[in-house]
Amino acid sequence: MEALAIVVGVEADRLEQMLPPAGVGMKMEPIRLCAACYAESPCHKIEWQLKVTQGCKQHQLRLLSECPNCGARFKVPALWVDGWCQRCFMAFAEMIEYEKPIEILKE
């Protein structure tokens, strides 16, 4: 971890905080996002990819795994710099209206 910290220029303690808790798996596909979070701060949150994550804790919304306009699955977060779907160009921030409250999932 120390060697990685030196290479990326981030303290080892901070890197450890970025990792999922021990025993919690990652869900690499599909890539998921909370459009409400993205509208506030355009960056991908690692917790969106945890297998145990049902939705956005902050907004109490179900995560999106594809564009609600064209159905394209989201590409890797590194390609999100423009903030829109790579196929139909719908802005991530506009996708908020398509996110469902987490409570709907429990019914």
PDB file of N, CA and C in Angstrom:
ATOM      1  N   MET A   1       0.835  -1.187   0.000  1.00  0.00           N
ATOM      2  CA  MET A   1       0.000   0.000   0.000  1.00  0.00           C
ATOM      3  C   MET A   1       0.883   1.255   0.000  1.00  0.00           C
ATOM      4  N   GLU A   2       1.978   1.191   0.724  1.00  0.00           N
ATOM      5  CA  GLU A   2       2.893   2.339   0.792  1.00  0.00           C
ATOM      6  C   GLU A   2       3.458   2.672  -0.592  1.00  0.00           C
ATOM      7  N   ALA A   3       3.830   1.633  -1.341  1.00  0.00           N
ATOM      8  CA  ALA A   3       4.389   1.859  -2.680  1.00  0.00           C
ATOM      9  C   ALA A   3       3.351   2.517  -3.592  1.00  0.00           C
ATOM     10  N   LEU A   4       2.117   2.048  -3.517  1.00  0.00           N
ATOM     11  CA  LEU A   4       1.048   2.636  -4.316  1.00  0.00           C
ATOM     12  C   LEU A   4       0.813   4.086  -3.905  1.00  0.00           C
ATOM     13  N   ALA A   5       0.847   4.347  -2.611  1.00  0.00           N
ATOM     14  CA  ALA A   5       0.654   5.706  -2.100  1.00  0.00           C
ATOM     15  C   ALA A   5       1.690   6.659  -2.681  1.00  0.00           C
ATOM     16  N   ILE A   6       2.911   6.204  -2.779  1.00  0.00           N
ATOM     17  CA  ILE A   6       3.978   7.044  -3.333  1.00  0.00           C
ATOM     18  C   ILE A   6       3.721   7.317  -4.813  1.00  0.00           C
ATOM     19  N   VAL A   7       3.338   6.285  -5.544  1.00  0.00           N
ATOM     20  CA  VAL A   7       3.109   6.425  -6.986  1.00  0.00           C
ATOM     21  C   VAL A   7       1.959   7.380  -7.289  1.00  0.00           C
ATOM     22  N   VAL A   8       0.847   7.244  -6.570  1.00  0.00           N
ATOM     23  CA  VAL A   8      -0.330   8.073  -6.862  1.00  0.00           C
ATOM     24  C   VAL A   8      -0.357   9.384  -6.087  1.00  0.00           C
ATOM     25  N   GLY A   9       0.557   9.538  -5.142  1.00  0.00           N
ATOM     26  CA  GLY A   9       0.629  10.792  -4.393  1.00  0.00           C
ATOM     27  C   GLY A   9      -0.485  10.980  -3.385  1.00  0.00           C
ATOM     28  N   VAL A  10      -0.966   9.868  -2.834  1.00  0.00           N
ATOM     29  CA  VAL A  10      -2.020   9.907  -1.816  1.00  0.00           C
ATOM     30  C   VAL A  10      -1.527   9.114  -0.618  1.00  0.00           C
ATOM     31  N   GLU A  11      -1.798   9.603   0.582  1.00  0.00           N
ATOM     32  CA  GLU A  11      -1.345   8.907   1.787  1.00  0.00           C
ATOM     33  C   GLU A  11      -1.968   7.513   1.867  1.00  0.00           C
ATOM     34  N   ALA A  12      -1.198   6.556   2.384  1.00  0.00           N
ATOM     35  CA  ALA A  12      -1.647   5.162   2.479  1.00  0.00           C
ATOM     36  C   ALA A  12      -2.930   5.044   3.290  1.00  0.00           C
ATOM     37  N   ASP A  13      -3.056   5.808   4.369  1.00  0.00           N
ATOM     38  CA  ASP A  13      -4.280   5.768   5.178  1.00  0.00           C
ATOM     39  C   ASP A  13      -5.498   6.171   4.349  1.00  0.00           C
ATOM     40  N   ARG A  14      -5.323   7.183   3.527  1.00  0.00           N
ATOM     41  CA  ARG A  14      -6.428   7.655   2.683  1.00  0.00           C
ATOM     42  C   ARG A  14      -6.793   6.594   1.642  1.00  0.00           C
ATOM     43  N   LEU A  15      -5.791   5.930   1.078  1.00  0.00           N
ATOM     44  CA  LEU A  15      -6.062   4.855   0.117  1.00  0.00           C
ATOM     45  C   LEU A  15      -6.867   3.739   0.760  1.00  0.00           C
ATOM     46  N   GLU A  16      -6.525   3.381   1.984  1.00  0.00           N
ATOM     47  CA  GLU A  16      -7.248   2.321   2.685  1.00  0.00           C
ATOM     48  C   GLU A  16      -8.702   2.708   2.925  1.00  0.00           C
ATOM     49  N   GLN A  17      -8.945   3.993   3.174  1.00  0.00           N
ATOM     50  CA  GLN A  17     -10.315   4.464   3.370  1.00  0.00           C
ATOM     51  C   GLN A  17     -11.129   4.356   2.082  1.00  0.00           C
ATOM     52  N   MET A  18     -10.449   4.383   0.951  1.00  0.00           N
ATOM     53  CA  MET A  18     -11.128   4.325  -0.342  1.00  0.00           C
ATOM     54  C   MET A  18     -11.532   2.901  -0.724  1.00  0.00           C
ATOM     55  N   LEU A  19     -10.966   1.917  -0.065  1.00  0.00           N
ATOM     56  CA  LEU A  19     -11.270   0.521  -0.364  1.00  0.00           C
ATOM     57  C   LEU A  19     -12.591   0.103   0.275  1.00  0.00           C
ATOM     58  N   PRO A  20     -13.270  -0.866  -0.326  1.00  0.00           N
ATOM     59  CA  PRO A  20     -14.505  -1.360   0.303  1.00  0.00           C
ATOM     60  C   PRO A  20     -14.175  -2.088   1.597  1.00  0.00           C
ATOM     61  N   PRO A  21     -15.120  -2.180   2.517  1.00  0.00           N
ATOM     62  CA  PRO A  21     -14.886  -2.911   3.762  1.00  0.00           C
ATOM     63  C   PRO A  21     -14.502  -4.363   3.475  1.00  0.00           C
ATOM     64  N   ALA A  22     -13.747  -4.950   4.376  1.00  0.00           N
ATOM     65  CA  ALA A  22     -13.326  -6.346   4.217  1.00  0.00           C
ATOM     66  C   ALA A  22     -14.549  -7.247   4.051  1.00  0.00           C
ATOM     67  N   GLY A  23     -14.508  -8.126   3.086  1.00  0.00           N
ATOM     68  CA  GLY A  23     -15.599  -9.061   2.849  1.00  0.00           C
ATOM     69  C   GLY A  23     -16.722  -8.534   1.978  1.00  0.00           C
ATOM     70  N   VAL A  24     -16.655  -7.274   1.586  1.00  0.00           N
ATOM     71  CA  VAL A  24     -17.693  -6.688   0.735  1.00  0.00           C
ATOM     72  C   VAL A  24     -17.194  -6.694  -0.701  1.00  0.00           C
ATOM     73  N   GLY A  25     -17.934  -7.362  -1.563  1.00  0.00           N
ATOM     74  CA  GLY A  25     -17.526  -7.470  -2.958  1.00  0.00           C
ATOM     75  C   GLY A  25     -17.926  -6.264  -3.781  1.00  0.00           C
ATOM     76  N   MET A  26     -17.239  -6.128  -4.892  1.00  0.00           N
ATOM     77  CA  MET A  26     -17.531  -5.051  -5.831  1.00  0.00           C
ATOM     78  C   MET A  26     -18.349  -5.612  -6.995  1.00  0.00           C
ATOM     79  N   LYS A  27     -19.169  -4.785  -7.549  1.00  0.00           N
ATOM     80  CA  LYS A  27     -19.964  -5.136  -8.723  1.00  0.00           C
ATOM     81  C   LYS A  27     -19.432  -4.261  -9.857  1.00  0.00           C
ATOM     82  N   MET A  28     -18.566  -4.826 -10.666  1.00  0.00           N
ATOM     83  CA  MET A  28     -17.907  -4.029 -11.691  1.00  0.00           C
ATOM     84  C   MET A  28     -18.831  -3.682 -12.863  1.00  0.00           C
ATOM     85  N   GLU A  29     -19.794  -4.524 -13.124  1.00  0.00           N
ATOM     86  CA  GLU A  29     -20.760  -4.222 -14.173  1.00  0.00           C
ATOM     87  C   GLU A  29     -22.142  -4.595 -13.681  1.00  0.00           C
ATOM     88  N   PRO A  30     -23.140  -3.858 -13.976  1.00  0.00           N
ATOM     89  CA  PRO A  30     -23.073  -2.636 -14.759  1.00  0.00           C
ATOM     90  C   PRO A  30     -22.547  -1.467 -13.930  1.00  0.00           C
ATOM     91  N   ILE A  31     -22.002  -0.489 -14.607  1.00  0.00           N
ATOM     92  CA  ILE A  31     -21.585   0.748 -13.950  1.00  0.00           C
ATOM     93  C   ILE A  31     -22.867   1.457 -13.525  1.00  0.00           C
ATOM     94  N   ARG A  32     -22.907   1.914 -12.267  1.00  0.00           N
ATOM     95  CA  ARG A  32     -24.125   2.549 -11.746  1.00  0.00           C
ATOM     96  C   ARG A  32     -23.825   3.975 -11.298  1.00  0.00           C
ATOM     97  N   LEU A  33     -24.858   4.810 -11.298  1.00  0.00           N
ATOM     98  CA  LEU A  33     -24.688   6.182 -10.830  1.00  0.00           C
ATOM     99  C   LEU A  33     -25.977   6.725 -10.245  1.00  0.00           C
ATOM    100  N   CYS A  34     -25.816   7.727  -9.403  1.00  0.00           N
ATOM    101  CA  CYS A  34     -26.948   8.508  -8.891  1.00  0.00           C
ATOM    102  C   CYS A  34     -26.901   9.840  -9.629  1.00  0.00           C
ATOM    103  N   ALA A  35     -27.898  10.094 -10.441  1.00  0.00           N
ATOM    104  CA  ALA A  35     -27.926  11.327 -11.225  1.00  0.00           C
ATOM    105  C   ALA A  35     -27.996  12.560 -10.330  1.00  0.00           C
ATOM    106  N   ALA A  36     -28.670  12.452  -9.187  1.00  0.00           N
ATOM    107  CA  ALA A  36     -28.766  13.587  -8.261  1.00  0.00           C
ATOM    108  C   ALA A  36     -27.391  13.926  -7.691  1.00  0.00           C
ATOM    109  N   CYS A  37     -26.626  12.912  -7.316  1.00  0.00           N
ATOM    110  CA  CYS A  37     -25.256  13.146  -6.829  1.00  0.00           C
ATOM    111  C   CYS A  37     -24.403  13.748  -7.932  1.00  0.00           C
ATOM    112  N   TYR A  38     -24.527  13.185  -9.130  1.00  0.00           N
ATOM    113  CA  TYR A  38     -23.715  13.659 -10.242  1.00  0.00           C
ATOM    114  C   TYR A  38     -24.027  15.118 -10.554  1.00  0.00           C
ATOM    115  N   ALA A  39     -25.282  15.523 -10.422  1.00  0.00           N
ATOM    116  CA  ALA A  39     -25.652  16.918 -10.675  1.00  0.00           C
ATOM    117  C   ALA A  39     -24.993  17.852  -9.667  1.00  0.00           C
ATOM    118  N   GLU A  40     -24.812  17.373  -8.436  1.00  0.00           N
ATOM    119  CA  GLU A  40     -24.184  18.184  -7.387  1.00  0.00           C
ATOM    120  C   GLU A  40     -22.669  18.194  -7.488  1.00  0.00           C
ATOM    121  N   SER A  41     -22.099  17.045  -7.810  1.00  0.00           N
ATOM    122  CA  SER A  41     -20.648  16.894  -7.871  1.00  0.00           C
ATOM    123  C   SER A  41     -20.333  15.819  -8.913  1.00  0.00           C
ATOM    124  N   PRO A  42     -19.886  16.215 -10.091  1.00  0.00           N
ATOM    125  CA  PRO A  42     -19.708  15.258 -11.189  1.00  0.00           C
ATOM    126  C   PRO A  42     -18.519  14.310 -11.021  1.00  0.00           C
ATOM    127  N   CYS A  43     -18.715  13.306 -10.177  1.00  0.00           N
ATOM    128  CA  CYS A  43     -17.685  12.277 -10.006  1.00  0.00           C
ATOM    129  C   CYS A  43     -18.360  10.969  -9.617  1.00  0.00           C
ATOM    130  N   HIS A  44     -17.705   9.874  -9.935  1.00  0.00           N
ATOM    131  CA  HIS A  44     -18.229   8.549  -9.624  1.00  0.00           C
ATOM    132  C   HIS A  44     -17.871   8.204  -8.188  1.00  0.00           C
ATOM    133  N   LYS A  45     -18.801   7.614  -7.461  1.00  0.00           N
ATOM    134  CA  LYS A  45     -18.551   7.197  -6.078  1.00  0.00           C
ATOM    135  C   LYS A  45     -18.389   5.685  -6.042  1.00  0.00           C
ATOM    136  N   ILE A  46     -17.305   5.226  -5.452  1.00  0.00           N
ATOM    137  CA  ILE A  46     -16.995   3.800  -5.425  1.00  0.00           C
ATOM    138  C   ILE A  46     -18.095   2.993  -4.744  1.00  0.00           C
ATOM    139  N   GLU A  47     -18.783   3.582  -3.760  1.00  0.00           N
ATOM    140  CA  GLU A  47     -19.829   2.825  -3.065  1.00  0.00           C
ATOM    141  C   GLU A  47     -20.986   2.451  -3.993  1.00  0.00           C
ATOM    142  N   TRP A  48     -21.125   3.141  -5.113  1.00  0.00           N
ATOM    143  CA  TRP A  48     -22.169   2.775  -6.064  1.00  0.00           C
ATOM    144  C   TRP A  48     -21.918   1.399  -6.665  1.00  0.00           C
ATOM    145  N   GLN A  49     -20.684   0.944  -6.640  1.00  0.00           N
ATOM    146  CA  GLN A  49     -20.340  -0.341  -7.240  1.00  0.00           C
ATOM    147  C   GLN A  49     -20.282  -1.483  -6.228  1.00  0.00           C
ATOM    148  N   LEU A  50     -20.501  -1.204  -4.944  1.00  0.00           N
ATOM    149  CA  LEU A  50     -20.498  -2.273  -3.950  1.00  0.00           C
ATOM    150  C   LEU A  50     -21.731  -3.148  -4.145  1.00  0.00           C
ATOM    151  N   LYS A  51     -21.556  -4.454  -4.041  1.00  0.00           N
ATOM    152  CA  LYS A  51     -22.677  -5.381  -4.239  1.00  0.00           C
ATOM    153  C   LYS A  51     -23.809  -5.131  -3.253  1.00  0.00           C
ATOM    154  N   VAL A  52     -23.488  -4.671  -2.048  1.00  0.00           N
ATOM    155  CA  VAL A  52     -24.507  -4.455  -1.019  1.00  0.00           C
ATOM    156  C   VAL A  52     -25.270  -3.142  -1.201  1.00  0.00           C
ATOM    157  N   THR A  53     -24.814  -2.280  -2.086  1.00  0.00           N
ATOM    158  CA  THR A  53     -25.447  -0.979  -2.276  1.00  0.00           C
ATOM    159  C   THR A  53     -26.746  -1.131  -3.055  1.00  0.00           C
ATOM    160  N   GLN A  54     -27.839  -0.714  -2.447  1.00  0.00           N
ATOM    161  CA  GLN A  54     -29.157  -0.774  -3.084  1.00  0.00           C
ATOM    162  C   GLN A  54     -29.508   0.531  -3.787  1.00  0.00           C
ATOM    163  N   GLY A  55     -28.966   1.629  -3.288  1.00  0.00           N
ATOM    164  CA  GLY A  55     -29.282   2.930  -3.858  1.00  0.00           C
ATOM    165  C   GLY A  55     -28.434   4.000  -3.215  1.00  0.00           C
ATOM    166  N   CYS A  56     -28.717   5.232  -3.537  1.00  0.00           N
ATOM    167  CA  CYS A  56     -27.981   6.366  -2.993  1.00  0.00           C
ATOM    168  C   CYS A  56     -28.502   6.681  -1.591  1.00  0.00           C
ATOM    169  N   LYS A  57     -27.627   6.596  -0.611  1.00  0.00           N
ATOM    170  CA  LYS A  57     -28.025   6.887   0.771  1.00  0.00           C
ATOM    171  C   LYS A  57     -28.374   8.358   0.944  1.00  0.00           C
ATOM    172  N   GLN A  58     -27.648   9.225   0.266  1.00  0.00           N
ATOM    173  CA  GLN A  58     -27.861  10.664   0.414  1.00  0.00           C
ATOM    174  C   GLN A  58     -29.220  11.103  -0.132  1.00  0.00           C
ATOM    175  N   HIS A  59     -29.587  10.616  -1.296  1.00  0.00           N
ATOM    176  CA  HIS A  59     -30.825  11.049  -1.938  1.00  0.00           C
ATOM    177  C   HIS A  59     -31.966  10.038  -1.830  1.00  0.00           C
ATOM    178  N   GLN A  60     -31.669   8.850  -1.279  1.00  0.00           N
ATOM    179  CA  GLN A  60     -32.672   7.789  -1.146  1.00  0.00           C
ATOM    180  C   GLN A  60     -33.285   7.433  -2.500  1.00  0.00           C
ATOM    181  N   LEU A  61     -32.405   7.339  -3.502  1.00  0.00           N
ATOM    182  CA  LEU A  61     -32.843   7.011  -4.854  1.00  0.00           C
ATOM    183  C   LEU A  61     -32.159   5.747  -5.347  1.00  0.00           C
ATOM    184  N   ARG A  62     -32.852   5.009  -6.174  1.00  0.00           N
ATOM    185  CA  ARG A  62     -32.284   3.822  -6.811  1.00  0.00           C
ATOM    186  C   ARG A  62     -31.228   4.278  -7.818  1.00  0.00           C
ATOM    187  N   LEU A  63     -30.129   3.545  -7.902  1.00  0.00           N
ATOM    188  CA  LEU A  63     -29.067   3.891  -8.841  1.00  0.00           C
ATOM    189  C   LEU A  63     -29.461   3.509 -10.262  1.00  0.00           C
ATOM    190  N   LEU A  64     -28.996   4.285 -11.220  1.00  0.00           N
ATOM    191  CA  LEU A  64     -29.224   3.991 -12.630  1.00  0.00           C
ATOM    192  C   LEU A  64     -28.051   3.176 -13.169  1.00  0.00           C
ATOM    193  N   SER A  65     -28.327   2.208 -14.014  1.00  0.00           N
ATOM    194  CA  SER A  65     -27.260   1.422 -14.633  1.00  0.00           C
ATOM    195  C   SER A  65     -27.266   1.573 -16.157  1.00  0.00           C
ATOM    196  N   GLU A  66     -28.232   2.312 -16.643  1.00  0.00           N
ATOM    197  CA  GLU A  66     -28.293   2.574 -18.080  1.00  0.00           C
ATOM    198  C   GLU A  66     -29.015   3.890 -18.308  1.00  0.00           C
ATOM    199  N   CYS A  67     -28.813   4.448 -19.463  1.00  0.00           N
ATOM    200  CA  CYS A  67     -29.453   5.711 -19.822  1.00  0.00           C
ATOM    201  C   CYS A  67     -30.959   5.493 -19.944  1.00  0.00           C
ATOM    202  N   PRO A  68     -31.766   6.279 -19.238  1.00  0.00           N
ATOM    203  CA  PRO A  68     -33.220   6.112 -19.325  1.00  0.00           C
ATOM    204  C   PRO A  68     -33.791   6.563 -20.670  1.00  0.00           C
ATOM    205  N   ASN A  69     -33.017   7.293 -21.436  1.00  0.00           N
ATOM    206  CA  ASN A  69     -33.476   7.782 -22.731  1.00  0.00           C
ATOM    207  C   ASN A  69     -33.258   6.764 -23.851  1.00  0.00           C
ATOM    208  N   CYS A  70     -32.051   6.181 -23.912  1.00  0.00           N
ATOM    209  CA  CYS A  70     -31.739   5.283 -25.029  1.00  0.00           C
ATOM    210  C   CYS A  70     -31.419   3.849 -24.604  1.00  0.00           C
ATOM    211  N   GLY A  71     -31.274   3.604 -23.301  1.00  0.00           N
ATOM    212  CA  GLY A  71     -31.009   2.256 -22.815  1.00  0.00           C
ATOM    213  C   GLY A  71     -29.559   1.817 -22.849  1.00  0.00           C
ATOM    214  N   ALA A  72     -28.656   2.697 -23.250  1.00  0.00           N
ATOM    215  CA  ALA A  72     -27.233   2.341 -23.302  1.00  0.00           C
ATOM    216  C   ALA A  72     -26.682   2.190 -21.887  1.00  0.00           C
ATOM    217  N   ARG A  73     -25.911   1.127 -21.673  1.00  0.00           N
ATOM    218  CA  ARG A  73     -25.246   0.963 -20.380  1.00  0.00           C
ATOM    219  C   ARG A  73     -24.174   2.032 -20.254  1.00  0.00           C
ATOM    220  N   PHE A  74     -23.953   2.479 -19.024  1.00  0.00           N
ATOM    221  CA  PHE A  74     -22.950   3.511 -18.805  1.00  0.00           C
ATOM    222  C   PHE A  74     -21.553   2.960 -19.016  1.00  0.00           C
ATOM    223  N   LYS A  75     -20.709   3.768 -19.624  1.00  0.00           N
ATOM    224  CA  LYS A  75     -19.307   3.417 -19.848  1.00  0.00           C
ATOM    225  C   LYS A  75     -18.535   3.646 -18.557  1.00  0.00           C
ATOM    226  N   VAL A  76     -17.265   3.296 -18.570  1.00  0.00           N
ATOM    227  CA  VAL A  76     -16.435   3.484 -17.383  1.00  0.00           C
ATOM    228  C   VAL A  76     -16.442   4.954 -16.971  1.00  0.00           C
ATOM    229  N   PRO A  77     -16.419   5.230 -15.657  1.00  0.00           N
ATOM    230  CA  PRO A  77     -16.505   6.605 -15.166  1.00  0.00           C
ATOM    231  C   PRO A  77     -15.459   7.557 -15.733  1.00  0.00           C
ATOM    232  N   ALA A  78     -14.315   7.046 -16.166  1.00  0.00           N
ATOM    233  CA  ALA A  78     -13.291   7.920 -16.734  1.00  0.00           C
ATOM    234  C   ALA A  78     -13.794   8.637 -17.987  1.00  0.00           C
ATOM    235  N   LEU A  79     -14.816   8.097 -18.620  1.00  0.00           N
ATOM    236  CA  LEU A  79     -15.369   8.710 -19.828  1.00  0.00           C
ATOM    237  C   LEU A  79     -16.504   9.685 -19.523  1.00  0.00           C
ATOM    238  N   TRP A  80     -16.757   9.948 -18.255  1.00  0.00           N
ATOM    239  CA  TRP A  80     -17.877  10.799 -17.865  1.00  0.00           C
ATOM    240  C   TRP A  80     -17.536  12.283 -17.836  1.00  0.00           C
ATOM    241  N   VAL A  81     -16.390  12.667 -18.307  1.00  0.00           N
ATOM    242  CA  VAL A  81     -15.970  14.062 -18.189  1.00  0.00           C
ATOM    243  C   VAL A  81     -16.959  15.023 -18.824  1.00  0.00           C
ATOM    244  N   ASP A  82     -17.659  14.581 -19.851  1.00  0.00           N
ATOM    245  CA  ASP A  82     -18.629  15.458 -20.500  1.00  0.00           C
ATOM    246  C   ASP A  82     -19.954  15.507 -19.755  1.00  0.00           C
ATOM    247  N   GLY A  83     -20.224  14.499 -18.910  1.00  0.00           N
ATOM    248  CA  GLY A  83     -21.434  14.503 -18.100  1.00  0.00           C
ATOM    249  C   GLY A  83     -22.695  14.097 -18.823  1.00  0.00           C
ATOM    250  N   TRP A  84     -22.558  13.276 -19.863  1.00  0.00           N
ATOM    251  CA  TRP A  84     -23.745  12.833 -20.565  1.00  0.00           C
ATOM    252  C   TRP A  84     -23.564  11.432 -21.129  1.00  0.00           C
ATOM    253  N   CYS A  85     -24.672  10.850 -21.546  1.00  0.00           N
ATOM    254  CA  CYS A  85     -24.670   9.525 -22.159  1.00  0.00           C
ATOM    255  C   CYS A  85     -23.822   9.570 -23.424  1.00  0.00           C
ATOM    256  N   GLN A  86     -22.973   8.581 -23.588  1.00  0.00           N
ATOM    257  CA  GLN A  86     -22.097   8.543 -24.757  1.00  0.00           C
ATOM    258  C   GLN A  86     -22.842   8.214 -26.051  1.00  0.00           C
ATOM    259  N   ARG A  87     -24.068   7.700 -25.942  1.00  0.00           N
ATOM    260  CA  ARG A  87     -24.830   7.360 -27.152  1.00  0.00           C
ATOM    261  C   ARG A  87     -25.791   8.482 -27.563  1.00  0.00           C
ATOM    262  N   CYS A  88     -26.655   8.933 -26.642  1.00  0.00           N
ATOM    263  CA  CYS A  88     -27.691   9.904 -27.025  1.00  0.00           C
ATOM    264  C   CYS A  88     -27.440  11.317 -26.492  1.00  0.00           C
ATOM    265  N   PHE A  89     -26.400  11.472 -25.674  1.00  0.00           N
ATOM    266  CA  PHE A  89     -25.984  12.769 -25.134  1.00  0.00           C
ATOM    267  C   PHE A  89     -26.940  13.366 -24.109  1.00  0.00           C
ATOM    268  N   MET A  90     -27.824  12.557 -23.526  1.00  0.00           N
ATOM    269  CA  MET A  90     -28.668  13.046 -22.440  1.00  0.00           C
ATOM    270  C   MET A  90     -27.766  13.320 -21.238  1.00  0.00           C
ATOM    271  N   ALA A  91     -27.880  14.492 -20.658  1.00  0.00           N
ATOM    272  CA  ALA A  91     -27.052  14.862 -19.508  1.00  0.00           C
ATOM    273  C   ALA A  91     -27.407  14.005 -18.299  1.00  0.00           C
ATOM    274  N   PHE A  92     -26.384  13.579 -17.548  1.00  0.00           N
ATOM    275  CA  PHE A  92     -26.629  12.784 -16.344  1.00  0.00           C
ATOM    276  C   PHE A  92     -27.556  13.534 -15.392  1.00  0.00           C
ATOM    277  N   ALA A  93     -27.369  14.842 -15.260  1.00  0.00           N
ATOM    278  CA  ALA A  93     -28.196  15.634 -14.346  1.00  0.00           C
ATOM    279  C   ALA A  93     -29.674  15.590 -14.745  1.00  0.00           C
ATOM    280  N   GLU A  94     -29.976  15.428 -16.030  1.00  0.00           N
ATOM    281  CA  GLU A  94     -31.366  15.349 -16.495  1.00  0.00           C
ATOM    282  C   GLU A  94     -32.004  14.004 -16.166  1.00  0.00           C
ATOM    283  N   MET A  95     -31.183  13.029 -15.807  1.00  0.00           N
ATOM    284  CA  MET A  95     -31.690  11.684 -15.528  1.00  0.00           C
ATOM    285  C   MET A  95     -32.317  11.565 -14.146  1.00  0.00           C
ATOM    286  N   ILE A  96     -32.210  12.612 -13.330  1.00  0.00           N
ATOM    287  CA  ILE A  96     -32.743  12.585 -11.965  1.00  0.00           C
ATOM    288  C   ILE A  96     -34.221  12.197 -11.959  1.00  0.00           C
ATOM    289  N   GLU A  97     -34.984  12.738 -12.878  1.00  0.00           N
ATOM    290  CA  GLU A  97     -36.430  12.478 -12.897  1.00  0.00           C
ATOM    291  C   GLU A  97     -36.767  11.010 -13.159  1.00  0.00           C
ATOM    292  N   TYR A  98     -35.809  10.238 -13.630  1.00  0.00           N
ATOM    293  CA  TYR A  98     -36.040   8.817 -13.905  1.00  0.00           C
ATOM    294  C   TYR A  98     -35.625   7.912 -12.752  1.00  0.00           C
ATOM    295  N   GLU A  99     -34.956   8.466 -11.752  1.00  0.00           N
ATOM    296  CA  GLU A  99     -34.548   7.666 -10.595  1.00  0.00           C
ATOM    297  C   GLU A  99     -35.752   7.458  -9.687  1.00  0.00           C
ATOM    298  N   LYS A 100     -35.905   6.233  -9.211  1.00  0.00           N
ATOM    299  CA  LYS A 100     -37.027   5.900  -8.341  1.00  0.00           C
ATOM    300  C   LYS A 100     -36.569   5.901  -6.892  1.00  0.00           C
ATOM    301  N   PRO A 101     -37.451   6.293  -5.975  1.00  0.00           N
ATOM    302  CA  PRO A 101     -37.099   6.232  -4.551  1.00  0.00           C
ATOM    303  C   PRO A 101     -36.794   4.797  -4.132  1.00  0.00           C
ATOM    304  N   ILE A 102     -35.878   4.644  -3.202  1.00  0.00           N
ATOM    305  CA  ILE A 102     -35.501   3.319  -2.708  1.00  0.00           C
ATOM    306  C   ILE A 102     -36.706   2.599  -2.124  1.00  0.00           C
ATOM    307  N   GLU A 103     -37.651   3.297  -1.504  1.00  0.00           N
ATOM    308  CA  GLU A 103     -38.823   2.680  -0.884  1.00  0.00           C
ATOM    309  C   GLU A 103     -39.599   1.829  -1.882  1.00  0.00           C
ATOM    310  N   ILE A 104     -39.627   2.225  -3.147  1.00  0.00           N
ATOM    311  CA  ILE A 104     -40.346   1.468  -4.171  1.00  0.00           C
ATOM    312  C   ILE A 104     -39.748   0.076  -4.312  1.00  0.00           C
ATOM    313  N   LEU A 105     -38.444  -0.041  -4.100  1.00  0.00           N
ATOM    314  CA  LEU A 105     -37.776  -1.336  -4.225  1.00  0.00           C
ATOM    315  C   LEU A 105     -38.209  -2.306  -3.132  1.00  0.00           C
ATOM    316  N   LYS A 106     -38.611  -1.790  -1.971  1.00  0.00           N
ATOM    317  CA  LYS A 106     -38.959  -2.631  -0.827  1.00  0.00           C
ATOM    318  C   LYS A 106     -40.354  -3.227  -0.949  1.00  0.00           C
ATOM    319  N   GLU A 107     -41.188  -2.656  -1.781  1.00  0.00           N
ATOM    320  CA  GLU A 107     -42.573  -3.121  -1.912  1.00  0.00           C
ATOM    321  C   GLU A 107     -42.663  -4.377  -2.741  1.00  0.00           C
TER     322      GLU A 107
END
